[in-house]
Coordinates of C-alpha atoms in Angstrom, one line a residue:
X1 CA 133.0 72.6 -52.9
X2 CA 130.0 73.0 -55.6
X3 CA 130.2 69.3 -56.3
X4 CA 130.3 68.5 -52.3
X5 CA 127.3 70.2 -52.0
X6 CA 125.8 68.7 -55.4
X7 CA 125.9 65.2 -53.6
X8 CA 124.7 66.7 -50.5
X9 CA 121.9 68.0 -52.4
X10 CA 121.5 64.7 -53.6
X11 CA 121.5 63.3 -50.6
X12 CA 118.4 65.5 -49.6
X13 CA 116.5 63.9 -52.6
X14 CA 116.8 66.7 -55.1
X15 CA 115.6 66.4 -58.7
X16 CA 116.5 63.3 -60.7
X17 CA 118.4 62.0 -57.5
X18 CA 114.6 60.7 -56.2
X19 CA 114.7 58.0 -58.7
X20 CA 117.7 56.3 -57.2
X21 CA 119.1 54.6 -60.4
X22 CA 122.0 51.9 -60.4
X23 CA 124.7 54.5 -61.7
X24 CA 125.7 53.6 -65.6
X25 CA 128.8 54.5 -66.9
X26 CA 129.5 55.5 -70.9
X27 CA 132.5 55.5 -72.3
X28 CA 133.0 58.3 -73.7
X29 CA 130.1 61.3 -73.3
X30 CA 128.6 63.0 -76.0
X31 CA 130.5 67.0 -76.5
X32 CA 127.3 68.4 -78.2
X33 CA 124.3 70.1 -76.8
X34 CA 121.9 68.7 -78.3
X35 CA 123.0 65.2 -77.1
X36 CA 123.3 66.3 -73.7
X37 CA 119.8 66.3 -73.0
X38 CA 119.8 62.8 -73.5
X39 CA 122.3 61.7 -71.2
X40 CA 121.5 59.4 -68.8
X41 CA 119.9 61.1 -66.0
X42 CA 122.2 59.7 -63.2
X43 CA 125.3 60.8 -64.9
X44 CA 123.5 64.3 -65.9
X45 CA 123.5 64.3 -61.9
X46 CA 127.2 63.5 -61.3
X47 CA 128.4 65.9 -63.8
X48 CA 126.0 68.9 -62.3
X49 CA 129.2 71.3 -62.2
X50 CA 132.0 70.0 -64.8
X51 CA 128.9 70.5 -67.4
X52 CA 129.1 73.9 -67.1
X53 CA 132.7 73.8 -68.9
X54 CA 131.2 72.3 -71.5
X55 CA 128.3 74.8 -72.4
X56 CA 128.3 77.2 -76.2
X57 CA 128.6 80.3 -73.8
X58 CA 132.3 79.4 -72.6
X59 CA 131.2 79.6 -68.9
X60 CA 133.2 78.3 -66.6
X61 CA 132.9 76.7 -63.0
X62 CA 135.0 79.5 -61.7
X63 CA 132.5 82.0 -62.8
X64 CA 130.5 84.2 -60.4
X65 CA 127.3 83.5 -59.3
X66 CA 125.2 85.1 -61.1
X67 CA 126.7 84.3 -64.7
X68 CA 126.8 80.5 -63.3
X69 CA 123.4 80.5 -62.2
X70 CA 122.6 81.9 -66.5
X71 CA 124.7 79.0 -67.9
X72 CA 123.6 75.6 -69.8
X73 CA 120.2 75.4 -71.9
X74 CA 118.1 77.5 -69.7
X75 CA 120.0 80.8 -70.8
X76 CA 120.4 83.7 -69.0
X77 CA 117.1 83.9 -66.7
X78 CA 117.0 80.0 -66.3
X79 CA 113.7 80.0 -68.6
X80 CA 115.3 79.5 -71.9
X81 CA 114.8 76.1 -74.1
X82 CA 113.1 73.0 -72.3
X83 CA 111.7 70.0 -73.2
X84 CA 108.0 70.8 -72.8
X85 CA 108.0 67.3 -71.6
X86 CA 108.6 68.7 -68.0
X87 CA 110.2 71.4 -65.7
X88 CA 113.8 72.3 -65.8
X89 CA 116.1 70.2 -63.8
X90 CA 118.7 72.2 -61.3
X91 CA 121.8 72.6 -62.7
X92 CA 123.9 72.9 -59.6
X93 CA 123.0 74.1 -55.9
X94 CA 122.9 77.2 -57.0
X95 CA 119.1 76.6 -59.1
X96 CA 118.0 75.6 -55.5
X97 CA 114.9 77.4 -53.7
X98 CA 116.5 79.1 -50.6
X99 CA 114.3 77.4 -48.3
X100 CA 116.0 74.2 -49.8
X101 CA 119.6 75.6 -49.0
X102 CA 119.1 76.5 -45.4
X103 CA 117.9 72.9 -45.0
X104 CA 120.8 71.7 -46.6
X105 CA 122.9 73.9 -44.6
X106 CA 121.8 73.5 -41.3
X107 CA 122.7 69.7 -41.6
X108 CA 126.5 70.5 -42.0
X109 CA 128.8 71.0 -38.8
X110 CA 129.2 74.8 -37.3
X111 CA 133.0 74.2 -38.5
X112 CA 131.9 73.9 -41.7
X113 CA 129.9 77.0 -42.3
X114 CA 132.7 79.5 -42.4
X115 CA 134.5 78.1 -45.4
X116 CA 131.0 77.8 -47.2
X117 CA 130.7 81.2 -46.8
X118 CA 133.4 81.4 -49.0
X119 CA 131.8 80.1 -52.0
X120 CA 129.7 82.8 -53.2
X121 CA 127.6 85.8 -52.0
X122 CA 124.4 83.7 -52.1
X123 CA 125.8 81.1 -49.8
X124 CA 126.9 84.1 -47.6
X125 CA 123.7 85.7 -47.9
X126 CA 121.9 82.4 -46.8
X127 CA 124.3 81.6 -43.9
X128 CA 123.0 84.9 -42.1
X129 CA 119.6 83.0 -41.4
X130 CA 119.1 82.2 -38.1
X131 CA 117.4 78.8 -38.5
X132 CA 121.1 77.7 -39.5
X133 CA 122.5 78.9 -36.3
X134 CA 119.7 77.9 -33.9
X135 CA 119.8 74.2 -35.0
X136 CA 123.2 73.9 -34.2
X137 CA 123.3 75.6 -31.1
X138 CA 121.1 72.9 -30.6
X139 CA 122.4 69.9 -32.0
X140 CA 125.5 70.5 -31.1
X141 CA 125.9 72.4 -27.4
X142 CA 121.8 71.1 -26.2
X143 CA 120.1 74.4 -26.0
X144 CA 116.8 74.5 -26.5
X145 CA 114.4 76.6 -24.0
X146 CA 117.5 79.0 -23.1
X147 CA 117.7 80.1 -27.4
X148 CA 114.2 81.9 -26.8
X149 CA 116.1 84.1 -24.2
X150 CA 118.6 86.0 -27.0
X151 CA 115.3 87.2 -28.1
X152 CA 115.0 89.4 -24.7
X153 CA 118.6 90.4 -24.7
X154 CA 119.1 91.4 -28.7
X155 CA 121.4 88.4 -29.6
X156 CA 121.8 86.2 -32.5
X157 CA 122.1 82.4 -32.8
X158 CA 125.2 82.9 -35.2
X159 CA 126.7 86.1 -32.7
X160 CA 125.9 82.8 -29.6
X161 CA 127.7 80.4 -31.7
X162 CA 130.2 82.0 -33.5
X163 CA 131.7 84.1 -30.5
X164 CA 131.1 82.2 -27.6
X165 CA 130.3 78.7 -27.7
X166 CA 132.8 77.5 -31.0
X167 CA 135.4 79.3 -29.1
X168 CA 135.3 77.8 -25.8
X169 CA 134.3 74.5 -26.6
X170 CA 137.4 73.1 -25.9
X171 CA 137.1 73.7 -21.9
X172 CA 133.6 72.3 -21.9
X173 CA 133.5 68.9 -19.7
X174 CA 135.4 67.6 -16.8
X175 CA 138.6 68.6 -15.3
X176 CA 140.6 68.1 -12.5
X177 CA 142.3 71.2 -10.3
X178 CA 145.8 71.2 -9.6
X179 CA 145.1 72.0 -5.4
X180 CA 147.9 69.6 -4.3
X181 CA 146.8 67.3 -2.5
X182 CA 143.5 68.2 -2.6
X183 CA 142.3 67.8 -6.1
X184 CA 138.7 68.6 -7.1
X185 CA 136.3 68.0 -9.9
X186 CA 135.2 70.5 -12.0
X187 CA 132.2 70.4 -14.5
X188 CA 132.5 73.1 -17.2
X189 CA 128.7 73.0 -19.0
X190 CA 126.4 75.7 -21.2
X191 CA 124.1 76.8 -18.4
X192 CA 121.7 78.9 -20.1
X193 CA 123.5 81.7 -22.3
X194 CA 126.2 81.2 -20.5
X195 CA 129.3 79.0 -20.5
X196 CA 129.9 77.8 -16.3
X197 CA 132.5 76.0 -14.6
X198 CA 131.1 74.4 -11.4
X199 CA 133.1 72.8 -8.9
X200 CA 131.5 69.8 -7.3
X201 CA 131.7 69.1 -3.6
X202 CA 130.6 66.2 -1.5
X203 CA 127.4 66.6 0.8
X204 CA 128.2 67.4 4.0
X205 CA 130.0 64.5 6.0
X206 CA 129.1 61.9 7.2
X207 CA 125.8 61.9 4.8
X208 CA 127.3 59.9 1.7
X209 CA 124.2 59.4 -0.1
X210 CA 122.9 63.1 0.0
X211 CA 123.0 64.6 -3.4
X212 CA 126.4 66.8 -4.4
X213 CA 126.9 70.5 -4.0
X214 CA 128.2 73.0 -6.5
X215 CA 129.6 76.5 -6.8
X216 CA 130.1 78.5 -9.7
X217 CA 134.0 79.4 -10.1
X218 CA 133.7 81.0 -13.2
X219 CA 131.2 82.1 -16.3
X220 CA 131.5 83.4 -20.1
X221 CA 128.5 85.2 -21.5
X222 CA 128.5 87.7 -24.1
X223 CA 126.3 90.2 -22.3
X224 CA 128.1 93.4 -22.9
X225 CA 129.9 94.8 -25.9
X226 CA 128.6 91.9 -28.0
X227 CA 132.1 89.6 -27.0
X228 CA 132.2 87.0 -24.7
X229 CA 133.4 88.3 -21.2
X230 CA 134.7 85.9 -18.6
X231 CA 133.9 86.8 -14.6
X232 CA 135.5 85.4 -11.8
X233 CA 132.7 84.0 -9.4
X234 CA 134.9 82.9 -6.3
X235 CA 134.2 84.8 -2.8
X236 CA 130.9 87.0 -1.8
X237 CA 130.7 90.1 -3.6
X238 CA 129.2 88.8 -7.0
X239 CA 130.6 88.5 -10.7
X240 CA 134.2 90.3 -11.3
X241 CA 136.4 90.3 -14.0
X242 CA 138.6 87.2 -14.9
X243 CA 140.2 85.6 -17.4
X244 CA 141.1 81.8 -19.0
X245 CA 143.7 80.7 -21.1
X246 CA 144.6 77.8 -22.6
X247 CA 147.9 76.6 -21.4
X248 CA 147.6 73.6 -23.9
X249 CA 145.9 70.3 -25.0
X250 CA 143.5 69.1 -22.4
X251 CA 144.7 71.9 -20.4
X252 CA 143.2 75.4 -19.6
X253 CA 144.2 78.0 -16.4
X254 CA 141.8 80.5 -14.5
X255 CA 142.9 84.0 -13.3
X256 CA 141.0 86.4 -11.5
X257 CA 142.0 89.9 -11.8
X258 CA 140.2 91.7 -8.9
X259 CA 141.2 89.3 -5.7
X260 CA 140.2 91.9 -3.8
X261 CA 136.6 90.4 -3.9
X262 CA 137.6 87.4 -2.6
X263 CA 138.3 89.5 0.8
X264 CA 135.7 89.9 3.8
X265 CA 135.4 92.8 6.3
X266 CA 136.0 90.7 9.1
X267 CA 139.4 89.3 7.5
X268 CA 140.5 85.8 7.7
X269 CA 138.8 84.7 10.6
X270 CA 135.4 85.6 9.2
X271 CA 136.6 84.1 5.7
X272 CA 137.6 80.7 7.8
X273 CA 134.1 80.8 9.4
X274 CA 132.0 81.1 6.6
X275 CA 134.3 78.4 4.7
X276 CA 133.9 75.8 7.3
X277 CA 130.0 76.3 7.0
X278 CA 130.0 76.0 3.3
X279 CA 132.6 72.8 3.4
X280 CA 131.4 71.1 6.5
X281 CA 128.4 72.5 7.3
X282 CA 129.2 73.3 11.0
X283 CA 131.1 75.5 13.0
X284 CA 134.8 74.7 14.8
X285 CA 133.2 74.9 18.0
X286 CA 131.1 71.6 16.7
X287 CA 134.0 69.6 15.7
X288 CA 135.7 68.3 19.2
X289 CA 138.2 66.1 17.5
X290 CA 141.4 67.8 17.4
X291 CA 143.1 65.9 14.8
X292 CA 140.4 66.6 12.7
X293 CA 140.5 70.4 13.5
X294 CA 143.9 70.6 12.2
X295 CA 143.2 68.9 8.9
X296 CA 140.1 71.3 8.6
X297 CA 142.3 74.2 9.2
X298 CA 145.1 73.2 7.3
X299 CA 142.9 72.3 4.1
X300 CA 141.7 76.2 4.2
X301 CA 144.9 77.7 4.9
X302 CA 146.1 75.7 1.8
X303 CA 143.6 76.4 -1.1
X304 CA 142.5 79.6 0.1
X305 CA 145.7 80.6 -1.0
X306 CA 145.0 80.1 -4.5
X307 CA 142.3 82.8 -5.5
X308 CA 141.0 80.4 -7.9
X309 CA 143.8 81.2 -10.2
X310 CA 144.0 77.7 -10.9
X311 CA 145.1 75.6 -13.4
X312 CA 142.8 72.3 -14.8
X313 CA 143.5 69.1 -16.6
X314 CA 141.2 67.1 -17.8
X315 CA 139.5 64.1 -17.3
X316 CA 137.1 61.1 -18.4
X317 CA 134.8 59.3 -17.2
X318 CA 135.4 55.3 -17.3
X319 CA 133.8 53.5 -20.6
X320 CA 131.5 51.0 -19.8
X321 CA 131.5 47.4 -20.7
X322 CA 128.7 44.5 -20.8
X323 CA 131.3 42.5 -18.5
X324 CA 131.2 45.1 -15.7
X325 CA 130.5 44.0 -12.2
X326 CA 128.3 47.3 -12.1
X327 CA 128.5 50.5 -14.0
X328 CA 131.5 52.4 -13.6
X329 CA 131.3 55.9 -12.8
X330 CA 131.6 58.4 -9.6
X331 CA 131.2 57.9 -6.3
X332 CA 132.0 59.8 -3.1
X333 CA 132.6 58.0 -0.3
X334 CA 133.7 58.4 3.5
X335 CA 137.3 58.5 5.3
X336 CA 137.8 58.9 8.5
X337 CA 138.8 62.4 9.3
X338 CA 139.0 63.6 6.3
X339 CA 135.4 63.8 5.7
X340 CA 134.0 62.6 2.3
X341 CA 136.0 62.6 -0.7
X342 CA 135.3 61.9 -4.7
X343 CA 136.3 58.6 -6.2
X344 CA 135.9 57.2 -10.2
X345 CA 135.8 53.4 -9.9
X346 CA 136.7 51.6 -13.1
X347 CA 137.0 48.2 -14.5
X348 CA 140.3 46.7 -15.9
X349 CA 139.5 42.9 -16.9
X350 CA 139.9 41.1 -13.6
X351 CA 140.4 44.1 -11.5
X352 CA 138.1 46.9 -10.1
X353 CA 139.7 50.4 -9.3
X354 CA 139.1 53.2 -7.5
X355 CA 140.7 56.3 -8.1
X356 CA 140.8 59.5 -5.9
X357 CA 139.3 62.7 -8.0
X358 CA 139.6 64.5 -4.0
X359 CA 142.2 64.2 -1.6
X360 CA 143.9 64.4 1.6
X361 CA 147.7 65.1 2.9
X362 CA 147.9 61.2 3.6
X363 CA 146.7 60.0 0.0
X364 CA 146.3 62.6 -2.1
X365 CA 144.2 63.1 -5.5
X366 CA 145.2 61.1 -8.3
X367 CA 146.2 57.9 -6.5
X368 CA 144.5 54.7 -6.0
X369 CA 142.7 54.4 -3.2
X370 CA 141.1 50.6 -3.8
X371 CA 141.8 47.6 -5.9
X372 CA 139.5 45.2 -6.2
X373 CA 140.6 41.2 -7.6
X374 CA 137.6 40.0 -9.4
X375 CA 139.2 36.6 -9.8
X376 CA 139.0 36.5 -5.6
X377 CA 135.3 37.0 -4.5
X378 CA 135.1 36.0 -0.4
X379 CA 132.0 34.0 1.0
X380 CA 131.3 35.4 4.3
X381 CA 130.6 33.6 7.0
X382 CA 127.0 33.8 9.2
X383 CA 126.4 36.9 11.2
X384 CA 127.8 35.8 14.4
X385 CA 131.2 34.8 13.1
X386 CA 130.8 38.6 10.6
X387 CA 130.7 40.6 14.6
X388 CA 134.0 38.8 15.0
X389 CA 137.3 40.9 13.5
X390 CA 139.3 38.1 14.5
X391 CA 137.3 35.7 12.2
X392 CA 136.7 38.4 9.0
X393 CA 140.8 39.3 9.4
X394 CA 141.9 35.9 9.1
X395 CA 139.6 35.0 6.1
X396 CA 140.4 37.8 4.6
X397 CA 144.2 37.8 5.1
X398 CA 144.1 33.7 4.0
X399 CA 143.1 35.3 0.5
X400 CA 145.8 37.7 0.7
X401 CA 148.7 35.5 1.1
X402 CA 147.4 33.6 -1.6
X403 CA 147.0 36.6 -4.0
X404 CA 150.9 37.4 -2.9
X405 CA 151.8 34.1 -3.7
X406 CA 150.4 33.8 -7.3
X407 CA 151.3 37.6 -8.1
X408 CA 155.1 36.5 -7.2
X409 CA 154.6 33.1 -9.1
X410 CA 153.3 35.1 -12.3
X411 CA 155.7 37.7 -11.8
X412 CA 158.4 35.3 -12.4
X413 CA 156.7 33.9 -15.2
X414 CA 156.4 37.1 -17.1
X415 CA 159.9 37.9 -16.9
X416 CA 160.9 35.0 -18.6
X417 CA 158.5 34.3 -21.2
X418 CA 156.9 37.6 -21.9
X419 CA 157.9 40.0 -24.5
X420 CA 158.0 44.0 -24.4
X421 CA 154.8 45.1 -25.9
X422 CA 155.3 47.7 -29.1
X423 CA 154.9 51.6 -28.3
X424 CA 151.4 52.4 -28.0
X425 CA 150.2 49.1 -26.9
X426 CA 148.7 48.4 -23.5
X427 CA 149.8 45.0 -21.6
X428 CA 147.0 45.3 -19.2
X429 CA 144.7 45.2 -22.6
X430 CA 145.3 41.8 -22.7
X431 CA 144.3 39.2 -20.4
X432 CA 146.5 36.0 -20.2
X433 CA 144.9 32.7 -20.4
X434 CA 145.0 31.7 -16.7
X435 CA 143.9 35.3 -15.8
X436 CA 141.1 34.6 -18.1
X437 CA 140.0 31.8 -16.5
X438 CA 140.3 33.1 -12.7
X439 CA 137.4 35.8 -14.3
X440 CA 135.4 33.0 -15.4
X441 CA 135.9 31.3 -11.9
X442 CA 135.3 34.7 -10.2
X443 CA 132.0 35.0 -12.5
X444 CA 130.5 31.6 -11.7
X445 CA 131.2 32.4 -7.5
X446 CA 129.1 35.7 -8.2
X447 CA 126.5 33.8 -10.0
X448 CA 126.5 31.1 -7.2
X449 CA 126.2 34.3 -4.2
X450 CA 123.5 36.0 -6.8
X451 CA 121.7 35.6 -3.4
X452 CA 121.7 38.8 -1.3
X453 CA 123.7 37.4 2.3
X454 CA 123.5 39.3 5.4
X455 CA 126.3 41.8 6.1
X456 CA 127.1 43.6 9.6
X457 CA 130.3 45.1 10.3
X458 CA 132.5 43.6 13.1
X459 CA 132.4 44.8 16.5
X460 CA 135.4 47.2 16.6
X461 CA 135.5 48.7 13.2
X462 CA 135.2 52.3 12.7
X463 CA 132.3 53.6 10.5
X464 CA 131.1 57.1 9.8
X465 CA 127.9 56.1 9.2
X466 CA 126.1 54.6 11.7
X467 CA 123.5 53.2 9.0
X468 CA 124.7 51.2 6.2
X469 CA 123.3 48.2 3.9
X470 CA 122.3 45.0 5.9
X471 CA 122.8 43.0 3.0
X472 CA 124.6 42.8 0.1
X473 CA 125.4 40.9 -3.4
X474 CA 128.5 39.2 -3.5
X475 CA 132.2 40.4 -1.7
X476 CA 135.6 40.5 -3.2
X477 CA 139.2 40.7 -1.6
X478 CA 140.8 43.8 -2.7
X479 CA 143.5 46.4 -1.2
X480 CA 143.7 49.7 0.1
X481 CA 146.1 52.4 -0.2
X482 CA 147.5 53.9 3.2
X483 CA 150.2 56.8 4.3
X484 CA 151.2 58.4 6.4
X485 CA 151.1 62.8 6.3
X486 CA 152.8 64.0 3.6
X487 CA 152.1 60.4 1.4
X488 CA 155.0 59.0 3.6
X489 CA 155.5 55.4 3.5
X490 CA 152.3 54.6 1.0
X491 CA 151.4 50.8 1.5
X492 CA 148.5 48.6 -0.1
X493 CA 146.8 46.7 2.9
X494 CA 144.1 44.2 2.4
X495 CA 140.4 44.5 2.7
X496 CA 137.1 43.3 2.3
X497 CA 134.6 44.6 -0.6
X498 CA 131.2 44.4 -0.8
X499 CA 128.7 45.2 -3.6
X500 CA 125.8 46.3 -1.8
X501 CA 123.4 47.4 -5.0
X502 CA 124.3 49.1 -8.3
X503 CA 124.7 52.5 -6.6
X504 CA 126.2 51.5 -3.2
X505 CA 129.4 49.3 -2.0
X506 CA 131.9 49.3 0.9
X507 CA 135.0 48.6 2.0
X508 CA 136.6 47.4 5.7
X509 CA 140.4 48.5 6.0
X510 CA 141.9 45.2 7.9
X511 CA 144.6 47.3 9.0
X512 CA 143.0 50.5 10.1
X513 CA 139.8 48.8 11.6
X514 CA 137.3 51.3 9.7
X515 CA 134.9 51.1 7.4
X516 CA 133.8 53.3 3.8
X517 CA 130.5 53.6 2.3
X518 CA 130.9 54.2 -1.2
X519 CA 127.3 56.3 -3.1
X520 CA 127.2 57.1 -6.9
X521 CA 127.6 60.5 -8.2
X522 CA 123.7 60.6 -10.1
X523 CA 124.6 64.4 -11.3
X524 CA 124.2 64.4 -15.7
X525 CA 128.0 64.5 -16.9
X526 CA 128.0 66.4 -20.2
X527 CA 131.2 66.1 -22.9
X528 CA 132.8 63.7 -20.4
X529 CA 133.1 60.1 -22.4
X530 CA 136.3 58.7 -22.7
X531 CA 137.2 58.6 -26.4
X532 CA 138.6 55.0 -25.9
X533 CA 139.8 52.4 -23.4
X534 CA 143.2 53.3 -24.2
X535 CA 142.8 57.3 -24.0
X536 CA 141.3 56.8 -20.3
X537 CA 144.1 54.5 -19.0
X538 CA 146.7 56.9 -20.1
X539 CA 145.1 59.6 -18.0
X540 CA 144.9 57.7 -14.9
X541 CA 148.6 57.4 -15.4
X542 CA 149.0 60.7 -15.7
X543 CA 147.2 61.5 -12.4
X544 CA 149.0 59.6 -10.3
X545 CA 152.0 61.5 -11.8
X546 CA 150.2 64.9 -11.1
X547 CA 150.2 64.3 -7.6
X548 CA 153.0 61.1 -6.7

């Protein structure tokens, strides 16, 4: 560890280190004293704690402190015999000013710092400063402002890191709920001195490009009995005590142990009423479609039973790539009467996708809702021939039946000629040569349409939102996933897309005669990257097994 710390000191510029040299290597290095002194001063440097073996005084590098700080030329006080030439040199990171060492130290990882501690009682001693704490509760969790607060409250930077934030920094980013069909997004971030989980919800339908809602379901703070404390935050009677524990990897569950908050005086009626207010933003008595009454009602009577004793998995968000018909992200978008639900489009060589973060009974969370063929994009006609379904269906479903037909030709191909790819290795990773060219095809039609083109919807197609993008960039066939209640009889039907801008697109459902807007999620994502392209495939795999 004392030689670790030697090159980090080195690293810093420390002593004879400033000059830099070209290391030079002798065979064979003098065993006397005297010669010592003469060594070369970049291998004095690299030998800063096996020298100490070697000193008259038989210290040793195991030696305390305080007996290694005394040994080598300087003697005991570290003023003994010098060349009058100049100062002493350090001997090891031990000769260091203290200031020196807390700048050293604060540069290591948080993870690091306990087994330094380890070393000596200096180190130890050192490691209480708070400048060490402070700058990594900084570098590595973003606080800033909120440190000034433990002033007010009596806390530490080491108590903040050490107990609270190095503990549960596993459970920091974004997860999923297991709500059935439901699904949810959930954004676990340090919110001040505190650690928060805030679920995301969709504005109020039908307004898709009004910014998202959250509620706190959970916090960890440290407030009381110097530990951190976790408080359930679901229903209306404030803070109560909860719990979290990690199930495993990627993994974590809620429980609240006082449900009795969750209750209202006016019991489940008053409950449903002040849910559909927060969820919908209106009352039962506004909502005079009956099918959509049920689903309203049956969406409470199914996660209210929960008590958000819940358990979450997490997720990524998609990487991004220079190739990308527009940065991938999230988006929430509209759907019939299901109101507005969460989607996380993503980019897969030739193909666009769309997954569902929220769901409904009919296609539930997890599942893709849209795929998009890049190698397919659709010229649309002039606005009077757009007004006509007749005209955009058989356009659209011309594409289709050619799509079929190559997918069953390559199909065929595959089986014959391909080969198994090894454990661990994608086949959608790689892009076969034809496949490669459809992109470059598909990429010169976009650059041709660079053009915005008018866009209307045709007369007879359902849309939420009676104002929607006039024009747009370029249009793509692509599919969409239907069922019916229960995710009976799922089936991919064909559809229009259009890219309206970088935050907006849509997509017409041939078969169910409606139309989605489509509005990125603009909401700061903290801890949420993807480690790799790999990593985030595998766990849209694993959502559609979550829910499928």
């Amino acid at each position: 560890m004392l030689l670790r710390m030697a090159v980090c000191a080195r690293l810093c510029g420390v002593g004879q280190s400033r000059r830099c040299r070209r290391r030079q290597r002798h065979s064979q290095a003098d065993q006397d004293s005297d010669s010592e002194m003469d060594m070369d001063e970049e291998e004095e440097e690299e030998r800063v704690v096996g020298k100490m073996k070697d000193e008259p005084d038989g210290s040793s590098s195991s030696s305390s402190c305080h007996n290694s700080r005394g040994a080598g030329p300087s003697g005991a006080g570290g003023l003994g015999s010098v060349d009058s030439a100049g100062p002493p040199h350090p001997q090891s990171l031990l000769d260091l000013p203290p200031e020196l060492l807390v700048e050293i130290f604060s540069s290591l990882p948080g993870t690091a710092l306990p087994n330094l501690a380890l070393v000596c009682k200096k180190f130890r001693q050192i490691l209480n400063t708070e400048t060490i704490w402070r700058r990594r509760c900084t570098e590595e969790f973003g606080m800033r402002d909120d440190l000034r607060k433990m002033e007010i409250v009596g806390m530490s930077s080491r108590d903040l890191y050490v107990k609270l934030l190095h503990p549960y920094r596993h459970i920091l980013g974004l997860w999923q709920p297991d709500i059935g069909p439901y699904g949810g997004l959930l954004n676990v971030v340090v919110d001040g001195l505190f650690i928060i989980g805030w679920m995301y919800l969709p504005p109020h339908d039908p307004r898709v490009e009004d910014p998202m809602r959250r509620r706190p379901l959970f916090r960890i703070h440290m407030w009381e009995k110097n530990k951190a404390t976790v408080e359930c935050m679901y229903g209306h009677k404030g803070p109560h005590k909860g719990d979290i524990q990690t199930v495993k990897k990627d993994e974590f569950s809620t429980k609240c142990n006082q449900t009795d908050h969750h209750r209202m005086p006016g019991g489940r009626q008053e409950e449903f009423r002040t849910w559909l207010e927060e969820e919908w933003g209106r009352t039962l008595e506004d909502i005079f479609h009956e099918h959509m009454q049920e689903l309203i009602l049956m969406k409470f009577i199914y996660t209210s039973q929960y008590d958000n004793c819940l358990t979450y998995r997490r997720i990524y968000l998609p990487p991004c790539l220079p190739s990308d018909l527009l940065q991938p992200g999230l988006f929430k978008g509209t759907y019939g009467s299901h109101g507005l639900e969460i989607i996380m489009l993503s980019f897969h060589g030739s193909k666009a996708k769309a997954t569902k973060l929220t769901g409904d009974p009919n296609v539930p969370a997890g599942q893709l809702t849209l795929e998009v063929d890049l190698n397919r994009p659709v010229r649309l006609p002039d606005l009077e021939h757009q007004r006509s379904m007749e005209e955009l269906s058989r356009l659209v479903r011309g594409v289709h039946e050619e799509a079929q037909n190559g997918s069953q030709g390559r199909d065929a191909q595959s089986e014959a000629a391909e080969v198994a790819p090894p454990e661990g290795v994608k086949s959608s990773d790689s892009t076969s040569p034809a496949e490669a060219e459809g992109v470059e095809q598909g990429a010169a039609a976009c650059s041709a349409a660079s053009e915005p083109q008018p866009f209307v919807l045709p007369l007879g197609v359902m849309a939420r939102n009676e104002v929607y993008p006039r024009t747009c960039k370029m249009c793509f066939y692509g599919t969409g996933l239907i069922a019916g209640h229960g995710f009976t009889s799922p089936e991919r039907t064909p559809g229009l897309f259009a890219l309206f801008d970088d935050d907006r697109f849509g997509f017409i459902w041939l078969e169910l005669k409606s139309f989605s807007l489509y509005s990125r999620l603009t909401d700061q994502l903290s801890h949420a990257q993807a480690p790799s392209m790999e990593r985030f495939e595998a766990m849209l795999r694993n959502m559609q097994s979550w829910t499928s």
